[in-house]
Coordinates of C-alpha atoms and ligand atoms in Angstrom, one line a residue:
X1204 CA -3.3 -23.1 -4.5
X1205 CA -6.7 -22.6 -3.6
X1206 CA -8.1 -19.8 -1.5
X1207 CA -8.9 -22.4 1.1
X1208 CA -5.3 -23.3 1.2
X1209 CA -3.9 -19.6 1.3
X1210 CA -6.5 -19.6 4.6
X1211 CA -5.6 -22.3 6.3
X1212 CA -2.0 -21.2 6.0
X1213 CA -2.9 -17.6 7.1
X1214 CA -5.0 -19.1 9.9
X1215 CA -2.1 -21.0 11.3
X1216 CA 0.9 -18.6 10.7
X1217 CA -0.5 -15.0 10.3
X1218 CA -1.1 -13.3 13.5
X1219 CA -4.6 -12.9 14.3
X1220 CA -5.3 -9.1 13.9
X1221 CA -7.0 -8.9 10.3
X1222 CA -10.4 -10.4 11.4
X1223 CA -13.1 -10.2 8.9
X1224 CA -11.3 -10.6 5.6
X1225 CA -13.4 -10.6 2.7
X1226 CA -13.0 -14.0 1.4
X1227 CA -11.1 -13.0 -2.1
X1228 CA -7.6 -13.3 -3.0
X1229 CA -6.3 -10.9 -6.1
X1230 CA -4.1 -12.7 -8.9
X1231 CA -4.3 -10.4 -11.4
X1232 CA -5.1 -6.6 -12.0
X1233 CA -5.4 -4.0 -15.0
X1234 CA -6.8 -0.8 -15.0
X1235 CA -9.3 -0.4 -12.3
X1236 CA -10.3 -4.0 -12.3
X1237 CA -9.1 -6.7 -9.8
X1238 CA -9.1 -10.4 -11.1
X1239 CA -9.4 -12.8 -7.9
X1240 CA -8.1 -16.5 -7.8
X1241 CA -11.2 -18.2 -9.4
X1242 CA -11.1 -15.5 -12.3
X1243 CA -13.6 -13.7 -11.6
X1244 CA -13.7 -9.9 -12.0
X1245 CA -13.9 -7.1 -9.8
X1246 CA -14.5 -3.3 -10.1
X1247 CA -12.0 -1.7 -7.6
X1248 CA -13.5 1.2 -5.2
X1249 CA -11.2 0.5 -2.6
X1250 CA -7.6 0.9 -4.4
X1251 CA -5.8 -0.7 -1.4
X1252 CA -7.6 2.1 0.9
X1253 CA -6.5 5.0 -1.7
X1254 CA -3.1 3.7 -2.5
X1255 CA -3.5 2.5 -5.8
X1256 CA -3.7 6.0 -7.3
X1257 CA -3.0 4.8 -11.0
X1258 CA -4.8 1.4 -10.6
X1259 CA -2.7 -1.4 -11.9
X1260 CA -0.9 -2.5 -14.4
X1261 CA 0.0 1.2 -15.2
X1262 CA 2.7 1.5 -18.0
X1263 CA 4.2 4.7 -16.2
X1264 CA 4.3 2.8 -13.2
X1265 CA 6.0 -0.6 -14.8
X1266 CA 8.5 1.6 -16.4
X1267 CA 9.6 3.3 -13.3
X1268 CA 9.7 -0.2 -11.3
X1269 CA 11.4 -1.9 -14.1
X1270 CA 13.9 0.7 -14.7
X1271 CA 15.3 0.8 -11.3
X1272 CA 15.0 -3.0 -10.9
X1273 CA 17.5 -3.6 -13.4
X1274 CA 19.7 -0.9 -12.5
X1275 CA 20.1 0.5 -8.7
X1276 CA 16.5 -0.7 -6.6
X1277 CA 17.8 0.4 -3.4
X1278 CA 21.0 2.9 -2.6
X1279 CA 22.3 3.9 0.9
X1280 CA 21.5 7.6 2.1
X1281 CA 25.3 7.8 2.2
X1282 CA 24.8 8.5 -1.2
X1283 CA 23.2 11.1 -3.4
X1284 CA 20.0 10.0 -5.1
X1285 CA 18.8 11.3 -8.3
X1286 CA 15.3 10.4 -8.0
X1287 CA 15.0 11.6 -4.0
X1288 CA 16.5 14.7 -5.1
X1289 CA 13.8 15.6 -8.1
X1290 CA 11.1 14.1 -5.8
X1291 CA 11.7 16.8 -3.1
X1292 CA 11.9 19.6 -6.1
X1293 CA 8.7 18.1 -7.7
X1294 CA 6.8 18.3 -4.2
X1295 CA 8.0 21.7 -2.8
X1296 CA 7.4 23.4 -6.1
X1297 CA 3.7 21.5 -5.9
X1298 CA 3.1 23.0 -2.8
X1299 CA 4.1 25.6 0.1
X1300 CA 7.4 23.5 0.7
X1301 CA 10.9 24.7 1.3
X1302 CA 12.2 20.9 1.9
X1303 CA 11.1 17.3 1.8
X1304 CA 11.8 14.3 3.7
X1305 CA 10.8 11.0 2.8
X1306 CA 10.2 7.7 5.0
X1307 CA 8.3 4.6 4.0
X1308 CA 4.6 5.0 5.5
X1309 CA 1.8 7.4 6.9
X1310 CA 2.9 6.8 10.5
X1311 CA 6.5 7.3 10.1
X1312 CA 6.0 10.4 8.2
X1313 CA 3.7 11.7 10.8
X1314 CA 6.3 10.5 13.3
X1315 CA 8.9 12.7 11.6
X1316 CA 6.7 15.4 11.3
X1317 CA 5.9 15.5 15.4
X1318 CA 10.0 15.5 15.8
X1319 CA 10.3 18.0 13.1
X1320 CA 7.7 20.4 14.9
X1321 CA 9.8 19.8 18.7
X1322 CA 13.2 20.7 17.1
X1323 CA 11.9 23.7 15.4
X1324 CA 11.4 24.9 19.0
X1325 CA 14.4 23.2 20.8
X1326 CA 16.6 24.6 18.3
X1327 CA 15.4 28.3 19.2
X1328 CA 15.6 27.0 22.8
X1329 CA 12.2 27.5 23.5
X1330 CA 10.6 24.4 25.8
X1331 CA 7.5 23.6 23.5
X1332 CA 6.9 19.5 23.2
X1333 CA 3.1 19.3 23.5
X1334 CA 1.0 18.0 20.3
X1335 CA -2.8 18.6 19.9
X1336 CA -4.9 16.0 17.7
X1337 CA -8.4 15.8 17.2
X1338 CA -11.4 13.2 18.2
X1339 CA -12.0 10.7 15.6
X1340 CA -8.5 11.5 14.0
X1341 CA -6.6 8.5 12.3
X1342 CA -2.7 9.0 12.2
X1343 CA -1.3 5.4 12.4
X1344 CA 0.0 2.6 14.1
X1345 CA 3.1 3.3 15.8
X1346 CA 3.2 4.3 19.8
X1347 CA 3.1 8.0 19.4
X1348 CA 0.5 7.6 16.2
X1349 CA -1.9 5.7 18.5
X1350 CA -1.4 8.5 21.3
X1351 CA -2.2 11.2 18.2
X1352 CA -5.3 8.9 16.7
X1353 CA -8.2 10.3 18.8
X1354 CA -10.3 6.9 18.8
X1355 CA -10.0 4.8 22.2
X1356 CA -10.3 1.7 20.3
X1357 CA -6.7 1.9 18.9
X1358 CA -5.1 3.0 22.1
X1359 CA -6.8 0.8 24.8
X1360 CA -4.5 -2.2 24.5
X1361 CA -1.0 0.3 24.6
X1362 CA -2.0 2.4 27.5
X1363 CA -0.3 4.3 29.2
X1364 CA 0.3 6.5 25.9
X1365 CA 3.4 8.3 24.9
X1366 CA 3.0 11.6 26.8
X1367 CA 2.3 15.1 26.2
X1368 CA -0.2 14.2 23.1
X1369 CA -4.0 15.4 23.8
X1370 CA -6.8 14.5 21.7
X1371 CA -9.5 17.6 21.8
X1372 CA -13.0 17.5 20.1
X1373 CA -12.9 18.4 16.5
X1374 CA -14.5 21.6 15.0
X1375 CA -14.7 23.4 18.3
X1376 CA -12.2 26.2 18.2
X1377 CA -13.2 27.0 21.7
X1378 CA -12.1 23.6 22.9
X1379 CA -8.7 24.2 21.1
X1380 CA -7.9 27.6 22.4
X1381 CA -8.2 26.1 25.8
X1382 CA -5.9 23.5 25.0
X1383 CA -3.3 25.4 23.5
X1384 CA -0.9 26.3 26.7
X1385 CA 2.6 27.7 26.6
X1386 CA 4.1 24.2 26.2
X1387 CA 2.1 23.6 22.7
X1388 CA 4.3 22.8 20.0
X1389 CA 2.0 21.4 17.2
X1390 CA -1.6 20.7 16.3
X1391 CA -1.8 17.8 14.0
X1392 CA -5.2 17.3 11.9
X1393 CA -6.8 15.6 8.8
X1394 CA -8.9 18.0 6.7
X1395 CA -11.1 14.8 5.8
X1396 CA -11.1 12.0 8.7
X1397 CA -10.9 9.0 6.4
X1398 CA -10.7 6.5 8.7
X1399 CA -12.9 8.2 11.2
X1400 CA -16.2 8.0 8.8
X1401 CA -15.0 10.2 6.0
X1402 CA -15.7 13.1 8.0
X1403 CA -15.1 16.5 6.7
X1404 CA -13.6 19.3 8.4
X1405 CA -15.7 22.7 8.4
X1406 CA -14.0 25.1 6.1
X1407 CA -14.3 28.1 8.5
X1408 CA -13.3 26.0 11.5
X1409 CA -9.7 24.9 9.6
X1410 CA -9.2 28.9 8.8
X1411 CA -10.0 29.3 12.7
X1412 CA -7.4 26.5 13.6
X1413 CA -5.0 28.6 11.5
X1414 CA -5.2 31.6 12.5
X1415 CA -5.0 30.4 16.0
X1416 CA -1.8 28.6 15.2
X1417 CA -0.2 31.5 14.0
X1418 CA -1.4 33.9 16.8
X1419 CA -0.2 31.8 19.8
X1420 CA 3.2 30.6 17.8
X1421 CA 2.0 26.6 17.2
X1422 CA 3.2 24.9 14.2
X1423 CA 0.1 23.4 11.9
X1424 CA 0.5 19.6 10.8
X1425 CA -1.8 18.6 7.7
X1426 CA -1.8 14.9 8.0
X1427 CA -2.4 14.6 3.9
X1428 CA -1.6 11.0 4.1
X1429 CA -5.0 9.5 2.7
X1430 CA -6.3 13.5 1.2
X1431 CA -3.2 14.1 -0.6
X1432 CA -1.9 13.2 -4.4
X1433 CA -5.2 14.6 -6.0
X1434 CA -7.6 12.0 -4.0
X1435 CA -9.6 15.4 -3.4
X1436 CA -9.3 16.9 -7.3
X1437 CA -6.8 19.1 -5.9
X1438 CA -3.2 18.0 -5.8
X1439 CA -3.6 18.5 -1.5
X1440 CA -6.4 19.0 0.3
X1441 CA -5.7 21.9 1.9
X1442 CA -5.8 23.9 -1.5
X1443 CA -9.8 23.7 -1.0
X1444 CA -9.4 25.2 2.6
X1445 CA -7.6 28.4 1.8
X1446 CA -5.1 27.9 4.2
X1447 CA -1.5 26.3 4.1
X1448 CA 0.3 24.4 7.1
X1449 CA 3.5 25.1 8.1
X1450 CA 4.3 21.0 7.9
X1451 CA 2.2 18.3 6.1
X1452 CA 2.4 14.4 5.1
X1453 CA 1.5 12.3 2.6
X1454 CA 2.1 8.6 1.8
X1455 CA -0.4 6.2 0.7
X1456 CA -1.1 7.6 -3.1
X1457 CA 2.3 9.1 -3.6
X1458 CA 3.6 5.5 -4.8
X1459 CA 0.7 4.5 -6.4
X1460 CA 1.0 1.0 -4.6
X1461 CA 5.0 1.3 -3.8
X1462 CA 5.6 2.1 -0.3
X1463 CA 6.7 5.8 0.3
X1464 CA 5.8 8.4 3.0
X1465 CA 6.6 11.9 2.8
X1466 CA 7.2 15.2 5.0
X1467 CA 6.8 18.4 3.5
X1468 CA 8.3 21.5 5.4
X1469 CA 7.9 25.4 4.6
X1470 CA 11.3 26.7 4.4
X1471 CA 11.1 28.4 8.0
X1472 CA 9.9 25.4 9.7
X1473 CA 12.7 23.1 7.9
X1474 CA 14.5 22.7 11.6
X1475 CA 16.1 19.3 10.9
X1476 CA 19.9 19.4 11.0
X1477 CA 22.2 16.8 10.5
X1478 CA 21.7 13.6 12.6
X1479 CA 18.5 14.6 13.6
X1480 CA 16.7 12.1 11.7
X1481 CA 16.8 9.3 9.1
X1482 CA 15.8 5.9 7.6
X1483 CA 17.3 2.9 5.9
X1484 CA 14.9 2.5 3.3
X1485 CA 13.2 6.2 2.9
X1486 CA 13.4 8.2 -0.1
X1487 CA 14.9 5.0 -2.2
X1488 CA 15.4 5.4 -5.6
X1489 CA 12.7 2.7 -6.8
X1490 CA 10.1 4.5 -4.5
X1491 CA 10.9 8.4 -5.5
X1492 CA 10.7 6.8 -9.2
X1493 CA 7.1 5.8 -8.5
X1494 CA 6.0 8.9 -7.2
X1495 CA 7.6 10.8 -9.7
X1496 CA 5.7 8.5 -12.4
X1497 CA 2.3 9.0 -10.4
X1498 CA 2.7 13.1 -10.1
X1499 CA 3.7 13.1 -14.2
X1500 CA 0.9 10.8 -14.7
X1501 CA -1.4 13.4 -12.9
X1502 CA 0.0 16.1 -14.3
X1503 CA -0.1 14.7 -18.4
X1504 CA -3.2 13.0 -17.6
X1505 CA -5.2 15.9 -16.3
X1506 CA -6.4 13.8 -13.6
X1507 CA -7.1 16.8 -11.4
X1508 CA -9.9 17.5 -13.7
X1509 CA -11.3 14.1 -14.4
X1510 CA -10.8 13.5 -10.3
X1511 CA -13.5 15.8 -9.5
X1512 CA -15.7 15.4 -12.4
X1513 CA -15.3 11.7 -11.4
X1514 CA -16.0 12.9 -7.9
X1515 CA -19.2 15.1 -8.9
X1516 CA -21.0 12.4 -10.4
X1517 CA -20.3 9.9 -7.6
X1518 CA -21.7 12.5 -4.9
X1519 CA -24.5 13.4 -6.8
X1520 CA -25.6 9.8 -7.4
X1521 CA -24.7 9.2 -3.6
X1522 CA -27.2 12.0 -2.7
X1523 CA -29.6 10.5 -5.0
X1524 CA -29.6 7.3 -3.0
X1525 CA -29.3 9.4 0.4
X1526 CA -32.9 10.8 -0.8
X1527 CA -34.5 7.5 -1.9
X1528 CA -34.2 4.8 1.5
X1529 CA -35.6 5.8 4.7
X1530 CA -32.7 4.2 6.4
X1531 CA -30.6 7.5 7.3
X1532 CA -28.2 7.7 4.5
X1533 CA -25.2 10.2 4.5
X1534 CA -23.5 11.2 1.5
X1535 CA -20.1 12.6 2.8
X1536 CA -16.3 13.5 1.3
X1537 CA -15.1 14.9 -1.7
X1538 CA -13.6 14.2 -5.1
X1539 CA -12.8 10.5 -5.0
X1540 CA -12.7 10.6 -1.4
X1541 CA -16.5 9.8 -0.3
X1542 CA -18.5 7.9 2.2
X1543 CA -21.9 6.7 2.5
X1544 CA -22.6 7.0 6.5
X1545 CA -25.4 4.2 7.1
X1546 CA -27.5 4.3 10.2
X1547 CA -27.2 1.5 12.6
X1548 CA -29.9 -0.6 11.3
X1549 CA -27.8 -1.7 8.3
X1550 CA -24.6 -3.2 9.3
X1551 CA -22.0 -1.9 6.1
X1552 CA -20.5 -5.1 6.1
X1553 CA -23.8 -6.7 4.8
X1554 CA -23.6 -4.5 1.8
X1555 CA -19.9 -4.6 1.0
X1556 CA -20.2 -8.8 1.1
X1557 CA -23.6 -8.0 -1.6
X1558 CA -21.6 -5.7 -3.7
X1559 CA -18.7 -8.1 -3.9
X1560 CA -21.3 -10.6 -5.4
X1561 CA -22.0 -8.1 -7.9
X1562 CA -18.6 -7.5 -8.9
X1563 CA -17.6 -4.5 -7.3
X1564 CA -15.0 -3.9 -4.1
X1565 CA -15.7 -1.1 -1.2
X1566 CA -14.3 -0.7 2.0
X1567 CA -15.6 0.3 5.6
X1568 CA -14.5 3.2 7.5
X1569 CA -15.4 4.3 11.0
X1570 CA -18.7 5.1 12.0
X1571 CA -20.8 2.3 9.7
X1572 CA -19.6 4.0 6.7
X1573 CA -19.1 2.9 3.1
X1574 CA -15.8 4.4 1.9
X1575 CA -15.6 4.7 -1.8
X1576 CA -11.5 5.7 -2.8
X1577 CA -11.4 4.0 -6.2
X1578 CA -8.1 4.6 -8.3
X1579 CA -7.9 8.1 -9.4
X1580 CA -8.2 6.6 -13.2
X1581 CA -11.7 5.5 -12.5
X1582 CA -14.1 7.0 -15.1
X1583 CA -18.1 7.8 -14.8
X1584 CA -19.5 5.0 -16.6
X1585 CA -17.9 2.6 -14.0
X1586 CA -19.0 4.9 -11.0
X1587 CA -22.7 4.8 -12.7
X1588 CA -22.3 0.8 -12.7
X1589 CA -21.3 0.8 -9.2
X1590 CA -24.2 3.1 -7.8
X1591 CA -26.4 0.9 -9.6
X1592 CA -25.4 -2.0 -8.2
X1593 CA -25.6 -0.5 -4.8
X1594 CA -29.2 1.1 -5.6
X1595 CA -30.1 -2.5 -6.1
X1596 CA -28.2 -3.7 -2.6
X1597 CA -29.8 -0.9 -0.8
X1598 CA -33.3 -1.6 -2.1
X1599 CA -33.2 -5.7 -1.4
X1600 CA -32.0 -5.0 2.4
X1601 CA -34.9 -2.4 2.9
X1602 CA -37.1 -4.8 1.7
X1603 CA -35.9 -7.6 3.7
X1604 CA -36.1 -5.3 6.6
X1605 CA -39.6 -4.4 5.9
X1606 CA -40.4 -8.0 6.0
X1607 CA -39.1 -9.0 9.3
Ligands
PLP409 C1 -4.9 10.1 7.1 C2 -3.7 8.8 7.9 N1 -2.9 9.1 8.5 C3 -1.7 8.2 8.7 C4 -2.3 6.9 8.0 C5 -1.2 5.8 8.6 O1 -0.5 5.2 7.4 P1 0.4 4.1 7.0 O2 -0.9 2.9 7.4 O3 0.9 4.5 6.0 O4 1.6 4.2 8.7 C6 -3.2 6.5 7.5 C7 -3.7 5.2 7.3 O5 -4.8 4.8 6.9 C8 -4.3 7.8 7.4 O6 -5.6 7.6 6.6

């Protein structure tokens, strides 16, 4: 089958929601390199949008998958699941957690986290049901998460939205103070808004949010779907901010490419009782074995240190680009969750297409931002090569703009 055939089938039979797909179809992957249907190789700085933590064809993940495929690939939650118990222990021990629950995606984990926050209060006979999230956030595509996602473009087709969820300006502690009332049950936020342009929260603001939530008896949920699992150079991004949430959600990088979502709650907030929540697939042996393999590889391979190191190299290169070009560029993010915000004079899509020609995969994020979220095993040599290519692309675009 050629790329043209695949494209024709897609256009005829697949829902028309992923517009502007890049003209690529990958048939091979190894380490940080993807090979497309024509045999051309690309260094991957997308990683399935911060998902493929260990890159491609990683022996630890292959072993986990093959072993479970040969034994018990799926098992109902009617029964005990060894890998589920082990993964729950591991994630709780790595974090502040008392109990874990496993879902299949980020949105599903966030839905569960909201249900858990509501249950925490209803169990005590307290009537609190309202949820506060931030503008420019992204929490997923389910109905409730569309309401939680503070971006009009995701909400517009689905109005009226699920009740009881309000989006307030980010970084504005006064706005939060005013928004919290006696019925507020939780605040949910990202520490770096990955889809919203790789926008980092201010440390002081996050600490104020924590303080306010504690004072007002409101639960704090960190959505670490994109920031979690070593992406920022710490296992969880909250560790950079000197605060601990009551509930945290994970997904993306946790399974290294195999779908899994997780809710981690402090012992006190682990309010679910039998029958309150559940799933057919979530927490199955295959997904949990993959997540265990990812966590084990991060630990044994000292990936936290290498992500920090690679992240510093990436950030200093991006800052150098920031200084070099007259168009306004702004480097943001941390670790291997970084972005280069680009002013409106250059469409980020043009840069991405030119980088594809040079053999590097990058992806967009909100606000005309170039997002750089490679596998956690990306080394500095590849980062420097990508930065050099990006420098050439920016230079040629600048020259072209000058000649117009
Ligand atoms: C912070 C955050 N939360 C939730 C989600 C939704 O995750 P999923 O697409 O797995 O439902 C995403 C996806 O990009 C995300 O970045």
